[in-house]
Amino acid sequence: MDQNKRRWDREPITVPCKISYEGDSRNSTLGSIINLSPGGVMLATEQGFIANERVAITLEDEYDALLFEFAEILIGTVRWSQSTASSGQNVYHVGIALERELPRRMVLTEQ
């Protein structure tokens, strides 16, 4: 029997961001949050990340106020990182468990 063990549903979204290992913002990579839940996010990025390492996710300026009015930088732990081929390029999908839960109701407004 196939059971979904996730605690929360995922919301598909596209939010540009920079990702770096916590405390090492000089070596950041660009990516996007491609789905989110109160407990975590999935990223698409050109670089893989090591499981169980802590990362900082910095949202692009125009998105931080729209999406997470309380946070410009999200801190979490890498749970998994998987390489996928997309349009002939290597793209990594990275699952992040957030340090703090996001509100269950996300604030999304249209520009």
mmCIF file of N, CA, C and O in Angstrom:
data_model
loop_
_atom_site.group_PDB
_atom_site.id
_atom_site.type_symbol
_atom_site.label_atom_id
_atom_site.label_comp_id
_atom_site.label_asym_id
_atom_site.label_seq_id
_atom_site.Cartn_x
_atom_site.Cartn_y
_atom_site.Cartn_z
ATOM 1 N N MET A 1 0.847 -1.181 0.000
ATOM 2 C CA MET A 1 0.000 0.000 0.000
ATOM 3 C C MET A 1 0.891 1.241 0.000
ATOM 4 O O MET A 1 1.772 1.379 0.834
ATOM 5 N N ASP A 2 0.640 2.141 -0.931
ATOM 6 C CA ASP A 2 1.438 3.355 -1.061
ATOM 7 C C ASP A 2 0.824 4.459 -0.203
ATOM 8 O O ASP A 2 -0.279 4.921 -0.477
ATOM 9 N N GLN A 3 1.533 4.862 0.842
ATOM 10 C CA GLN A 3 1.023 5.886 1.739
ATOM 11 C C GLN A 3 1.922 7.103 1.705
ATOM 12 O O GLN A 3 3.138 6.979 1.727
ATOM 13 N N ASN A 4 1.314 8.284 1.667
ATOM 14 C CA ASN A 4 2.075 9.516 1.729
ATOM 15 C C ASN A 4 2.367 9.811 3.193
ATOM 16 O O ASN A 4 1.460 10.031 3.988
ATOM 17 N N LYS A 5 3.645 9.811 3.561
ATOM 18 C CA LYS A 5 4.028 10.002 4.957
ATOM 19 C C LYS A 5 4.279 11.461 5.307
ATOM 20 O O LYS A 5 4.727 11.771 6.393
ATOM 21 N N ARG A 6 4.014 12.354 4.372
ATOM 22 C CA ARG A 6 4.260 13.777 4.626
ATOM 23 C C ARG A 6 3.258 14.325 5.637
ATOM 24 O O ARG A 6 2.077 13.980 5.615
ATOM 25 N N ARG A 7 3.754 15.210 6.490
ATOM 26 C CA ARG A 7 2.882 15.837 7.486
ATOM 27 C C ARG A 7 1.999 16.905 6.872
ATOM 28 O O ARG A 7 0.901 17.153 7.349
ATOM 29 N N TRP A 8 2.501 17.590 5.823
ATOM 30 C CA TRP A 8 1.764 18.694 5.211
ATOM 31 C C TRP A 8 1.735 18.546 3.696
ATOM 32 O O TRP A 8 2.631 17.957 3.100
ATOM 33 N N ASP A 9 0.710 19.138 3.087
ATOM 34 C CA ASP A 9 0.659 19.232 1.632
ATOM 35 C C ASP A 9 1.716 20.217 1.170
ATOM 36 O O ASP A 9 2.124 21.118 1.916
ATOM 37 N N ARG A 10 2.161 20.059 -0.070
ATOM 38 C CA ARG A 10 3.141 20.976 -0.669
ATOM 39 C C ARG A 10 2.425 21.961 -1.572
ATOM 40 O O ARG A 10 1.508 21.588 -2.294
ATOM 41 N N GLU A 11 2.847 23.219 -1.520
ATOM 42 C CA GLU A 11 2.320 24.264 -2.392
ATOM 43 C C GLU A 11 3.328 24.522 -3.492
ATOM 44 O O GLU A 11 4.460 24.931 -3.212
ATOM 45 N N PRO A 12 2.966 24.322 -4.757
ATOM 46 C CA PRO A 12 3.903 24.653 -5.843
ATOM 47 C C PRO A 12 4.062 26.166 -5.936
ATOM 48 O O PRO A 12 3.082 26.910 -5.785
ATOM 49 N N ILE A 13 5.284 26.609 -6.150
ATOM 50 C CA ILE A 13 5.581 28.050 -6.174
ATOM 51 C C ILE A 13 6.929 28.228 -6.862
ATOM 52 O O ILE A 13 7.696 27.279 -6.956
ATOM 53 N N THR A 14 7.223 29.410 -7.323
ATOM 54 C CA THR A 14 8.547 29.704 -7.868
ATOM 55 C C THR A 14 9.029 31.005 -7.244
ATOM 56 O O THR A 14 8.476 32.070 -7.512
ATOM 57 N N VAL A 15 10.029 30.891 -6.378
ATOM 58 C CA VAL A 15 10.596 32.055 -5.700
ATOM 59 C C VAL A 15 12.112 32.017 -5.847
ATOM 60 O O VAL A 15 12.760 31.125 -5.301
ATOM 61 N N PRO A 16 12.699 32.969 -6.583
ATOM 62 C CA PRO A 16 14.156 33.013 -6.722
ATOM 63 C C PRO A 16 14.834 33.225 -5.364
ATOM 64 O O PRO A 16 14.317 33.941 -4.501
ATOM 65 N N CYS A 17 15.992 32.591 -5.191
ATOM 66 C CA CYS A 17 16.701 32.711 -3.926
ATOM 67 C C CYS A 17 18.179 32.400 -4.130
ATOM 68 O O CYS A 17 18.597 31.955 -5.189
ATOM 69 N N LYS A 18 18.966 32.657 -3.075
ATOM 70 C CA LYS A 18 20.374 32.259 -3.015
ATOM 71 C C LYS A 18 20.487 31.262 -1.876
ATOM 72 O O LYS A 18 19.885 31.444 -0.819
ATOM 73 N N ILE A 19 21.261 30.209 -2.089
ATOM 74 C CA ILE A 19 21.432 29.177 -1.083
ATOM 75 C C ILE A 19 22.912 29.039 -0.755
ATOM 76 O O ILE A 19 23.755 29.032 -1.655
ATOM 77 N N SER A 20 23.214 28.952 0.533
ATOM 78 C CA SER A 20 24.601 28.745 0.955
ATOM 79 C C SER A 20 24.592 27.911 2.227
ATOM 80 O O SER A 20 23.592 27.849 2.936
ATOM 81 N N TYR A 21 25.734 27.262 2.495
ATOM 82 C CA TYR A 21 25.861 26.602 3.785
ATOM 83 C C TYR A 21 25.861 27.686 4.847
ATOM 84 O O TYR A 21 26.412 28.770 4.653
ATOM 85 N N GLU A 22 25.211 27.419 5.956
ATOM 86 C CA GLU A 22 25.104 28.426 7.016
ATOM 87 C C GLU A 22 26.492 28.891 7.437
ATOM 88 O O GLU A 22 27.394 28.085 7.650
ATOM 89 N N GLY A 23 26.675 30.201 7.497
ATOM 90 C CA GLY A 23 27.948 30.772 7.899
ATOM 91 C C GLY A 23 28.943 30.928 6.761
ATOM 92 O O GLY A 23 30.076 31.342 6.976
ATOM 93 N N ASP A 24 28.548 30.599 5.536
ATOM 94 C CA ASP A 24 29.453 30.698 4.390
ATOM 95 C C ASP A 24 28.738 31.365 3.212
ATOM 96 O O ASP A 24 28.611 30.785 2.145
ATOM 97 N N SER A 25 28.273 32.586 3.399
ATOM 98 C CA SER A 25 27.486 33.271 2.377
ATOM 99 C C SER A 25 28.313 33.660 1.150
ATOM 100 O O SER A 25 27.762 33.983 0.101
ATOM 101 N N ARG A 26 29.650 33.628 1.250
ATOM 102 C CA ARG A 26 30.490 33.963 0.095
ATOM 103 C C ARG A 26 30.378 32.921 -1.011
ATOM 104 O O ARG A 26 30.581 33.206 -2.176
ATOM 105 N N ASN A 27 30.072 31.688 -0.656
ATOM 106 C CA ASN A 27 29.974 30.599 -1.627
ATOM 107 C C ASN A 27 28.521 30.202 -1.839
ATOM 108 O O ASN A 27 28.146 29.055 -1.646
ATOM 109 N N SER A 28 27.716 31.156 -2.258
ATOM 110 C CA SER A 28 26.303 30.863 -2.467
ATOM 111 C C SER A 28 26.041 30.494 -3.924
ATOM 112 O O SER A 28 26.858 30.759 -4.809
ATOM 113 N N THR A 29 24.905 29.851 -4.163
ATOM 114 C CA THR A 29 24.479 29.503 -5.510
ATOM 115 C C THR A 29 23.046 29.978 -5.700
ATOM 116 O O THR A 29 22.287 30.079 -4.735
ATOM 117 N N LEU A 30 22.698 30.295 -6.934
ATOM 118 C CA LEU A 30 21.341 30.741 -7.227
ATOM 119 C C LEU A 30 20.432 29.542 -7.386
ATOM 120 O O LEU A 30 20.854 28.468 -7.814
ATOM 121 N N GLY A 31 19.176 29.727 -7.045
ATOM 122 C CA GLY A 31 18.192 28.676 -7.192
ATOM 123 C C GLY A 31 16.797 29.246 -7.060
ATOM 124 O O GLY A 31 16.603 30.462 -7.091
ATOM 125 N N SER A 32 15.837 28.360 -6.903
ATOM 126 C CA SER A 32 14.443 28.747 -6.697
ATOM 127 C C SER A 32 13.790 27.792 -5.719
ATOM 128 O O SER A 32 14.069 26.588 -5.745
ATOM 129 N N ILE A 33 12.919 28.331 -4.890
ATOM 130 C CA ILE A 33 12.035 27.487 -4.100
ATOM 131 C C ILE A 33 10.946 27.040 -5.076
ATOM 132 O O ILE A 33 10.326 27.880 -5.734
ATOM 133 N N ILE A 34 10.751 25.720 -5.213
ATOM 134 C CA ILE A 34 9.752 25.250 -6.170
ATOM 135 C C ILE A 34 8.519 24.634 -5.496
ATOM 136 O O ILE A 34 7.505 24.434 -6.147
ATOM 137 N N ASN A 35 8.621 24.349 -4.215
ATOM 138 C CA ASN A 35 7.418 24.049 -3.444
ATOM 139 C C ASN A 35 7.721 24.266 -1.971
ATOM 140 O O ASN A 35 8.876 24.311 -1.561
ATOM 141 N N LEU A 36 6.665 24.451 -1.200
ATOM 142 C CA LEU A 36 6.866 24.692 0.222
ATOM 143 C C LEU A 36 5.720 24.126 1.025
ATOM 144 O O LEU A 36 4.622 23.898 0.506
ATOM 145 N N SER A 37 6.003 23.897 2.276
ATOM 146 C CA SER A 37 5.026 23.471 3.268
ATOM 147 C C SER A 37 5.425 24.172 4.562
ATOM 148 O O SER A 37 6.485 24.795 4.627
ATOM 149 N N PRO A 38 4.611 24.088 5.598
ATOM 150 C CA PRO A 38 5.004 24.739 6.850
ATOM 151 C C PRO A 38 6.347 24.252 7.399
ATOM 152 O O PRO A 38 7.059 24.999 8.056
ATOM 153 N N GLY A 39 6.745 23.014 7.099
ATOM 154 C CA GLY A 39 7.967 22.460 7.663
ATOM 155 C C GLY A 39 9.172 22.426 6.762
ATOM 156 O O GLY A 39 10.257 22.066 7.192
ATOM 157 N N GLY A 40 9.007 22.815 5.487
ATOM 158 C CA GLY A 40 10.162 22.721 4.603
ATOM 159 C C GLY A 40 9.916 23.273 3.218
ATOM 160 O O GLY A 40 8.814 23.711 2.900
ATOM 161 N N VAL A 41 10.981 23.239 2.419
ATOM 162 C CA VAL A 41 10.914 23.703 1.036
ATOM 163 C C VAL A 41 11.668 22.716 0.154
ATOM 164 O O VAL A 41 12.526 21.975 0.620
ATOM 165 N N MET A 42 11.328 22.710 -1.125
ATOM 166 C CA MET A 42 12.137 22.001 -2.111
ATOM 167 C C MET A 42 12.719 23.060 -3.025
ATOM 168 O O MET A 42 12.027 23.966 -3.485
ATOM 169 N N LEU A 43 14.022 22.939 -3.268
ATOM 170 C CA LEU A 43 14.751 23.893 -4.096
ATOM 171 C C LEU A 43 15.138 23.252 -5.412
ATOM 172 O O LEU A 43 15.350 22.046 -5.485
ATOM 173 N N ALA A 44 15.275 24.084 -6.437
ATOM 174 C CA ALA A 44 15.912 23.690 -7.694
ATOM 175 C C ALA A 44 17.141 24.575 -7.817
ATOM 176 O O ALA A 44 17.057 25.803 -7.703
ATOM 177 N N THR A 45 18.310 23.969 -8.003
ATOM 178 C CA THR A 45 19.561 24.714 -8.044
ATOM 179 C C THR A 45 20.562 23.996 -8.947
ATOM 180 O O THR A 45 20.367 22.837 -9.282
ATOM 181 N N GLU A 46 21.623 24.684 -9.340
ATOM 182 C CA GLU A 46 22.650 24.091 -10.199
ATOM 183 C C GLU A 46 23.686 23.311 -9.414
ATOM 184 O O GLU A 46 24.560 22.686 -9.988
ATOM 185 N N GLN A 47 23.607 23.357 -8.091
ATOM 186 C CA GLN A 47 24.599 22.714 -7.231
ATOM 187 C C GLN A 47 23.896 21.803 -6.243
ATOM 188 O O GLN A 47 22.867 22.159 -5.689
ATOM 189 N N GLY A 48 24.459 20.630 -6.002
ATOM 190 C CA GLY A 48 23.927 19.740 -4.990
ATOM 191 C C GLY A 48 24.408 20.165 -3.604
ATOM 192 O O GLY A 48 25.392 20.896 -3.476
ATOM 193 N N PHE A 49 23.724 19.706 -2.583
ATOM 194 C CA PHE A 49 24.102 20.018 -1.207
ATOM 195 C C PHE A 49 24.194 18.727 -0.408
ATOM 196 O O PHE A 49 23.545 17.731 -0.735
ATOM 197 N N ILE A 50 24.996 18.730 0.634
ATOM 198 C CA ILE A 50 25.268 17.545 1.438
ATOM 199 C C ILE A 50 24.172 17.365 2.490
ATOM 200 O O ILE A 50 23.837 18.308 3.219
ATOM 201 N N ALA A 51 23.621 16.156 2.570
ATOM 202 C CA ALA A 51 22.579 15.854 3.554
ATOM 203 C C ALA A 51 23.075 16.124 4.968
ATOM 204 O O ALA A 51 24.246 15.935 5.287
ATOM 205 N N ASN A 52 22.176 16.584 5.792
ATOM 206 C CA ASN A 52 22.385 16.890 7.216
ATOM 207 C C ASN A 52 23.199 18.159 7.464
ATOM 208 O O ASN A 52 23.512 18.462 8.609
ATOM 209 N N GLU A 53 23.554 18.889 6.414
ATOM 210 C CA GLU A 53 24.236 20.180 6.591
ATOM 211 C C GLU A 53 23.193 21.285 6.689
ATOM 212 O O GLU A 53 22.133 21.225 6.064
ATOM 213 N N ARG A 54 23.518 22.321 7.469
ATOM 214 C CA ARG A 54 22.606 23.462 7.616
ATOM 215 C C ARG A 54 22.859 24.468 6.496
ATOM 216 O O ARG A 54 24.004 24.704 6.126
ATOM 217 N N VAL A 55 21.760 25.023 5.973
ATOM 218 C CA VAL A 55 21.857 25.999 4.898
ATOM 219 C C VAL A 55 21.048 27.241 5.233
ATOM 220 O O VAL A 55 20.126 27.202 6.055
ATOM 221 N N ALA A 56 21.431 28.341 4.576
ATOM 222 C CA ALA A 56 20.684 29.600 4.656
ATOM 223 C C ALA A 56 20.114 29.869 3.274
ATOM 224 O O ALA A 56 20.824 29.791 2.272
ATOM 225 N N ILE A 57 18.831 30.181 3.218
ATOM 226 C CA ILE A 57 18.144 30.481 1.962
ATOM 227 C C ILE A 57 17.739 31.953 2.022
ATOM 228 O O ILE A 57 16.928 32.342 2.865
ATOM 229 N N THR A 58 18.337 32.753 1.151
ATOM 230 C CA THR A 58 18.054 34.191 1.128
ATOM 231 C C THR A 58 17.107 34.474 -0.023
ATOM 232 O O THR A 58 17.434 34.205 -1.185
ATOM 233 N N LEU A 59 15.936 35.001 0.287
ATOM 234 C CA LEU A 59 14.936 35.288 -0.732
ATOM 235 C C LEU A 59 15.286 36.562 -1.487
ATOM 236 O O LEU A 59 15.871 37.481 -0.922
ATOM 237 N N GLU A 60 14.923 36.596 -2.777
ATOM 238 C CA GLU A 60 15.084 37.827 -3.555
ATOM 239 C C GLU A 60 14.233 38.908 -2.910
ATOM 240 O O GLU A 60 13.147 38.629 -2.391
ATOM 241 N N ASP A 61 14.701 40.154 -2.942
ATOM 242 C CA ASP A 61 14.055 41.248 -2.213
ATOM 243 C C ASP A 61 12.564 41.400 -2.464
ATOM 244 O O ASP A 61 11.793 41.591 -1.540
ATOM 245 N N GLU A 62 12.137 41.318 -3.724
ATOM 246 C CA GLU A 62 10.718 41.560 -3.982
ATOM 247 C C GLU A 62 9.828 40.431 -3.481
ATOM 248 O O GLU A 62 8.636 40.588 -3.347
ATOM 249 N N TYR A 63 10.414 39.268 -3.182
ATOM 250 C CA TYR A 63 9.615 38.134 -2.738
ATOM 251 C C TYR A 63 9.541 38.000 -1.228
ATOM 252 O O TYR A 63 8.594 37.435 -0.722
ATOM 253 N N ASP A 64 10.521 38.517 -0.494
ATOM 254 C CA ASP A 64 10.509 38.260 0.943
ATOM 255 C C ASP A 64 9.290 38.860 1.624
ATOM 256 O O ASP A 64 8.680 38.236 2.473
ATOM 257 N N ALA A 65 8.895 40.062 1.230
ATOM 258 C CA ALA A 65 7.740 40.696 1.859
ATOM 259 C C ALA A 65 6.432 40.039 1.407
ATOM 260 O O ALA A 65 5.477 39.948 2.171
ATOM 261 N N LEU A 66 6.397 39.564 0.162
ATOM 262 C CA LEU A 66 5.165 38.965 -0.344
ATOM 263 C C LEU A 66 4.910 37.595 0.245
ATOM 264 O O LEU A 66 3.782 37.233 0.558
ATOM 265 N N LEU A 67 5.942 36.816 0.394
ATOM 266 C CA LEU A 67 5.762 35.423 0.774
ATOM 267 C C LEU A 67 5.912 35.185 2.272
ATOM 268 O O LEU A 67 5.081 34.564 2.897
ATOM 269 N N PHE A 68 6.989 35.683 2.830
ATOM 270 C CA PHE A 68 7.263 35.465 4.247
ATOM 271 C C PHE A 68 7.486 36.825 4.882
ATOM 272 O O PHE A 68 8.605 37.287 4.945
ATOM 273 N N GLU A 69 6.420 37.447 5.324
ATOM 274 C CA GLU A 69 6.575 38.814 5.815
ATOM 275 C C GLU A 69 7.470 38.904 7.045
ATOM 276 O O GLU A 69 7.933 39.970 7.409
ATOM 277 N N PHE A 70 7.789 37.779 7.672
ATOM 278 C CA PHE A 70 8.609 37.801 8.876
ATOM 279 C C PHE A 70 10.047 37.359 8.621
ATOM 280 O O PHE A 70 10.858 37.394 9.519
ATOM 281 N N ALA A 71 10.369 36.894 7.413
ATOM 282 C CA ALA A 71 11.696 36.327 7.215
ATOM 283 C C ALA A 71 12.251 36.642 5.842
ATOM 284 O O ALA A 71 11.589 36.431 4.841
ATOM 285 N N GLU A 72 13.456 37.124 5.795
ATOM 286 C CA GLU A 72 14.183 37.343 4.543
ATOM 287 C C GLU A 72 15.131 36.171 4.302
ATOM 288 O O GLU A 72 15.452 35.845 3.173
ATOM 289 N N ILE A 73 15.577 35.561 5.402
ATOM 290 C CA ILE A 73 16.486 34.420 5.326
ATOM 291 C C ILE A 73 15.856 33.253 6.082
ATOM 292 O O ILE A 73 15.434 33.396 7.224
ATOM 293 N N LEU A 74 15.789 32.100 5.411
ATOM 294 C CA LEU A 74 15.277 30.886 6.036
ATOM 295 C C LEU A 74 16.460 29.970 6.341
ATOM 296 O O LEU A 74 17.357 29.816 5.514
ATOM 297 N N ILE A 75 16.461 29.373 7.527
ATOM 298 C CA ILE A 75 17.527 28.457 7.935
ATOM 299 C C ILE A 75 16.928 27.058 8.033
ATOM 300 O O ILE A 75 15.837 26.880 8.564
ATOM 301 N N GLY A 76 17.653 26.081 7.501
ATOM 302 C CA GLY A 76 17.168 24.720 7.571
ATOM 303 C C GLY A 76 18.282 23.708 7.391
ATOM 304 O O GLY A 76 19.456 24.061 7.255
ATOM 305 N N THR A 77 17.896 22.438 7.382
ATOM 306 C CA THR A 77 18.831 21.329 7.245
ATOM 307 C C THR A 77 18.505 20.555 5.968
ATOM 308 O O THR A 77 17.339 20.234 5.717
ATOM 309 N N VAL A 78 19.544 20.259 5.200
ATOM 310 C CA VAL A 78 19.364 19.484 3.967
ATOM 311 C C VAL A 78 18.967 18.056 4.346
ATOM 312 O O VAL A 78 19.657 17.409 5.134
ATOM 313 N N ARG A 79 17.859 17.594 3.795
ATOM 314 C CA ARG A 79 17.416 16.220 4.028
ATOM 315 C C ARG A 79 17.811 15.313 2.877
ATOM 316 O O ARG A 79 18.111 14.149 3.082
ATOM 317 N N TRP A 80 17.791 15.841 1.654
ATOM 318 C CA TRP A 80 18.176 15.059 0.481
ATOM 319 C C TRP A 80 18.527 16.004 -0.656
ATOM 320 O O TRP A 80 18.125 17.166 -0.662
ATOM 321 N N SER A 81 19.299 15.498 -1.605
ATOM 322 C CA SER A 81 19.710 16.256 -2.790
ATOM 323 C C SER A 81 19.794 15.260 -3.942
ATOM 324 O O SER A 81 20.461 14.240 -3.824
ATOM 325 N N GLN A 82 19.096 15.565 -5.041
ATOM 326 C CA GLN A 82 19.007 14.622 -6.151
ATOM 327 C C GLN A 82 19.221 15.350 -7.474
ATOM 328 O O GLN A 82 18.601 16.369 -7.743
ATOM 329 N N SER A 83 20.100 14.801 -8.303
ATOM 330 C CA SER A 83 20.377 15.366 -9.620
ATOM 331 C C SER A 83 19.296 14.938 -10.605
ATOM 332 O O SER A 83 18.884 13.782 -10.618
ATOM 333 N N THR A 84 18.847 15.894 -11.416
ATOM 334 C CA THR A 84 17.883 15.599 -12.476
ATOM 335 C C THR A 84 18.360 16.286 -13.749
ATOM 336 O O THR A 84 19.100 17.268 -13.696
ATOM 337 N N ALA A 85 17.966 15.786 -14.874
ATOM 338 C CA ALA A 85 18.305 16.427 -16.146
ATOM 339 C C ALA A 85 17.105 17.238 -16.605
ATOM 340 O O ALA A 85 15.997 16.723 -16.699
ATOM 341 N N SER A 86 17.317 18.530 -16.853
ATOM 342 C CA SER A 86 16.242 19.405 -17.294
ATOM 343 C C SER A 86 16.741 20.278 -18.423
ATOM 344 O O SER A 86 17.673 21.062 -18.233
ATOM 345 N N SER A 87 16.155 20.148 -19.605
ATOM 346 C CA SER A 87 16.543 20.924 -20.788
ATOM 347 C C SER A 87 18.034 20.800 -21.077
ATOM 348 O O SER A 87 18.700 21.782 -21.396
ATOM 349 N N GLY A 88 18.586 19.600 -20.915
ATOM 350 C CA GLY A 88 19.988 19.367 -21.215
ATOM 351 C C GLY A 88 20.951 19.858 -20.147
ATOM 352 O O GLY A 88 22.159 19.786 -20.321
ATOM 353 N N GLN A 89 20.458 20.381 -19.034
ATOM 354 C CA GLN A 89 21.316 20.866 -17.955
ATOM 355 C C GLN A 89 21.085 20.022 -16.711
ATOM 356 O O GLN A 89 19.994 19.501 -16.493
ATOM 357 N N ASN A 90 22.140 19.895 -15.896
ATOM 358 C CA ASN A 90 21.965 19.237 -14.606
ATOM 359 C C ASN A 90 21.330 20.220 -13.638
ATOM 360 O O ASN A 90 21.810 21.340 -13.467
ATOM 361 N N VAL A 91 20.260 19.795 -13.031
ATOM 362 C CA VAL A 91 19.572 20.581 -12.021
ATOM 363 C C VAL A 91 19.431 19.681 -10.798
ATOM 364 O O VAL A 91 19.153 18.487 -10.930
ATOM 365 N N TYR A 92 19.650 20.235 -9.638
ATOM 366 C CA TYR A 92 19.484 19.485 -8.405
ATOM 367 C C TYR A 92 18.189 19.902 -7.732
ATOM 368 O O TYR A 92 17.881 21.089 -7.649
ATOM 369 N N HIS A 93 17.446 18.934 -7.272
ATOM 370 C CA HIS A 93 16.312 19.192 -6.396
ATOM 371 C C HIS A 93 16.808 18.870 -4.989
ATOM 372 O O HIS A 93 17.416 17.813 -4.770
ATOM 373 N N VAL A 94 16.572 19.800 -4.077
ATOM 374 C CA VAL A 94 17.110 19.689 -2.724
ATOM 375 C C VAL A 94 15.967 19.878 -1.727
ATOM 376 O O VAL A 94 15.260 20.889 -1.782
ATOM 377 N N GLY A 95 15.788 18.907 -0.843
ATOM 378 C CA GLY A 95 14.761 18.996 0.195
ATOM 379 C C GLY A 95 15.352 19.568 1.468
ATOM 380 O O GLY A 95 16.372 19.083 1.955
ATOM 381 N N ILE A 96 14.706 20.606 1.997
ATOM 382 C CA ILE A 96 15.182 21.299 3.198
ATOM 383 C C ILE A 96 14.108 21.242 4.286
ATOM 384 O O ILE A 96 12.956 21.624 4.047
ATOM 385 N N ALA A 97 14.480 20.775 5.473
ATOM 386 C CA ALA A 97 13.609 20.859 6.651
ATOM 387 C C ALA A 97 13.935 22.181 7.338
ATOM 388 O O ALA A 97 15.085 22.421 7.711
ATOM 389 N N LEU A 98 12.941 23.039 7.473
ATOM 390 C CA LEU A 98 13.189 24.362 8.058
ATOM 391 C C LEU A 98 13.356 24.291 9.574
ATOM 392 O O LEU A 98 12.732 23.465 10.245
ATOM 393 N N GLU A 99 14.187 25.198 10.072
ATOM 394 C CA GLU A 99 14.438 25.282 11.509
ATOM 395 C C GLU A 99 13.160 25.662 12.263
ATOM 396 O O GLU A 99 12.895 25.171 13.355
ATOM 397 N N ARG A 100 12.406 26.585 11.676
ATOM 398 C CA ARG A 100 11.143 27.026 12.273
ATOM 399 C C ARG A 100 10.016 26.797 11.280
ATOM 400 O O ARG A 100 10.171 27.080 10.095
ATOM 401 N N GLU A 101 8.882 26.319 11.773
ATOM 402 C CA GLU A 101 7.728 26.113 10.895
ATOM 403 C C GLU A 101 7.220 27.440 10.354
ATOM 404 O O GLU A 101 7.182 28.441 11.070
ATOM 405 N N LEU A 102 6.821 27.421 9.096
ATOM 406 C CA LEU A 102 6.163 28.579 8.503
ATOM 407 C C LEU A 102 4.696 28.551 8.913
ATOM 408 O O LEU A 102 4.154 27.489 9.215
ATOM 409 N N PRO A 103 4.050 29.706 8.904
ATOM 410 C CA PRO A 103 2.600 29.704 9.190
ATOM 411 C C PRO A 103 1.886 28.798 8.192
ATOM 412 O O PRO A 103 2.280 28.718 7.032
ATOM 413 N N ARG A 104 0.850 28.129 8.636
ATOM 414 C CA ARG A 104 0.118 27.231 7.730
ATOM 415 C C ARG A 104 -0.519 27.993 6.576
ATOM 416 O O ARG A 104 -0.686 27.474 5.500
ATOM 417 N N ARG A 105 -0.887 29.205 6.792
ATOM 418 C CA ARG A 105 -1.475 30.008 5.719
ATOM 419 C C ARG A 105 -0.428 30.973 5.210
ATOM 420 O O ARG A 105 -0.029 31.906 5.886
ATOM 421 N N MET A 106 0.030 30.762 4.002
ATOM 422 C CA MET A 106 1.055 31.603 3.401
ATOM 423 C C MET A 106 0.416 32.873 2.864
ATOM 424 O O MET A 106 -0.693 32.855 2.356
ATOM 425 N N VAL A 107 1.127 33.969 2.962
ATOM 426 C CA VAL A 107 0.643 35.241 2.456
ATOM 427 C C VAL A 107 1.179 35.424 1.045
ATOM 428 O O VAL A 107 2.359 35.655 0.845
ATOM 429 N N LEU A 108 0.309 35.280 0.067
ATOM 430 C CA LEU A 108 0.684 35.450 -1.318
ATOM 431 C C LEU A 108 -0.191 36.542 -1.921
ATOM 432 O O LEU A 108 -1.403 36.459 -1.850
ATOM 433 N N THR A 109 0.424 37.547 -2.477
ATOM 434 C CA THR A 109 -0.335 38.610 -3.120
ATOM 435 C C THR A 109 0.133 38.767 -4.534
ATOM 436 O O THR A 109 1.286 38.476 -4.864
ATOM 437 N N GLU A 110 -0.716 39.220 -5.404
ATOM 438 C CA GLU A 110 -0.346 39.440 -6.790
ATOM 439 C C GLU A 110 0.249 40.826 -6.929
ATOM 440 O O GLU A 110 -0.175 41.767 -6.266
ATOM 441 N N GLN A 111 1.240 40.938 -7.808
ATOM 442 C CA GLN A 111 1.862 42.244 -8.032
ATOM 443 C C GLN A 111 1.107 43.001 -9.081
ATOM 444 O O GLN A 111 0.560 42.472 -9.985
#
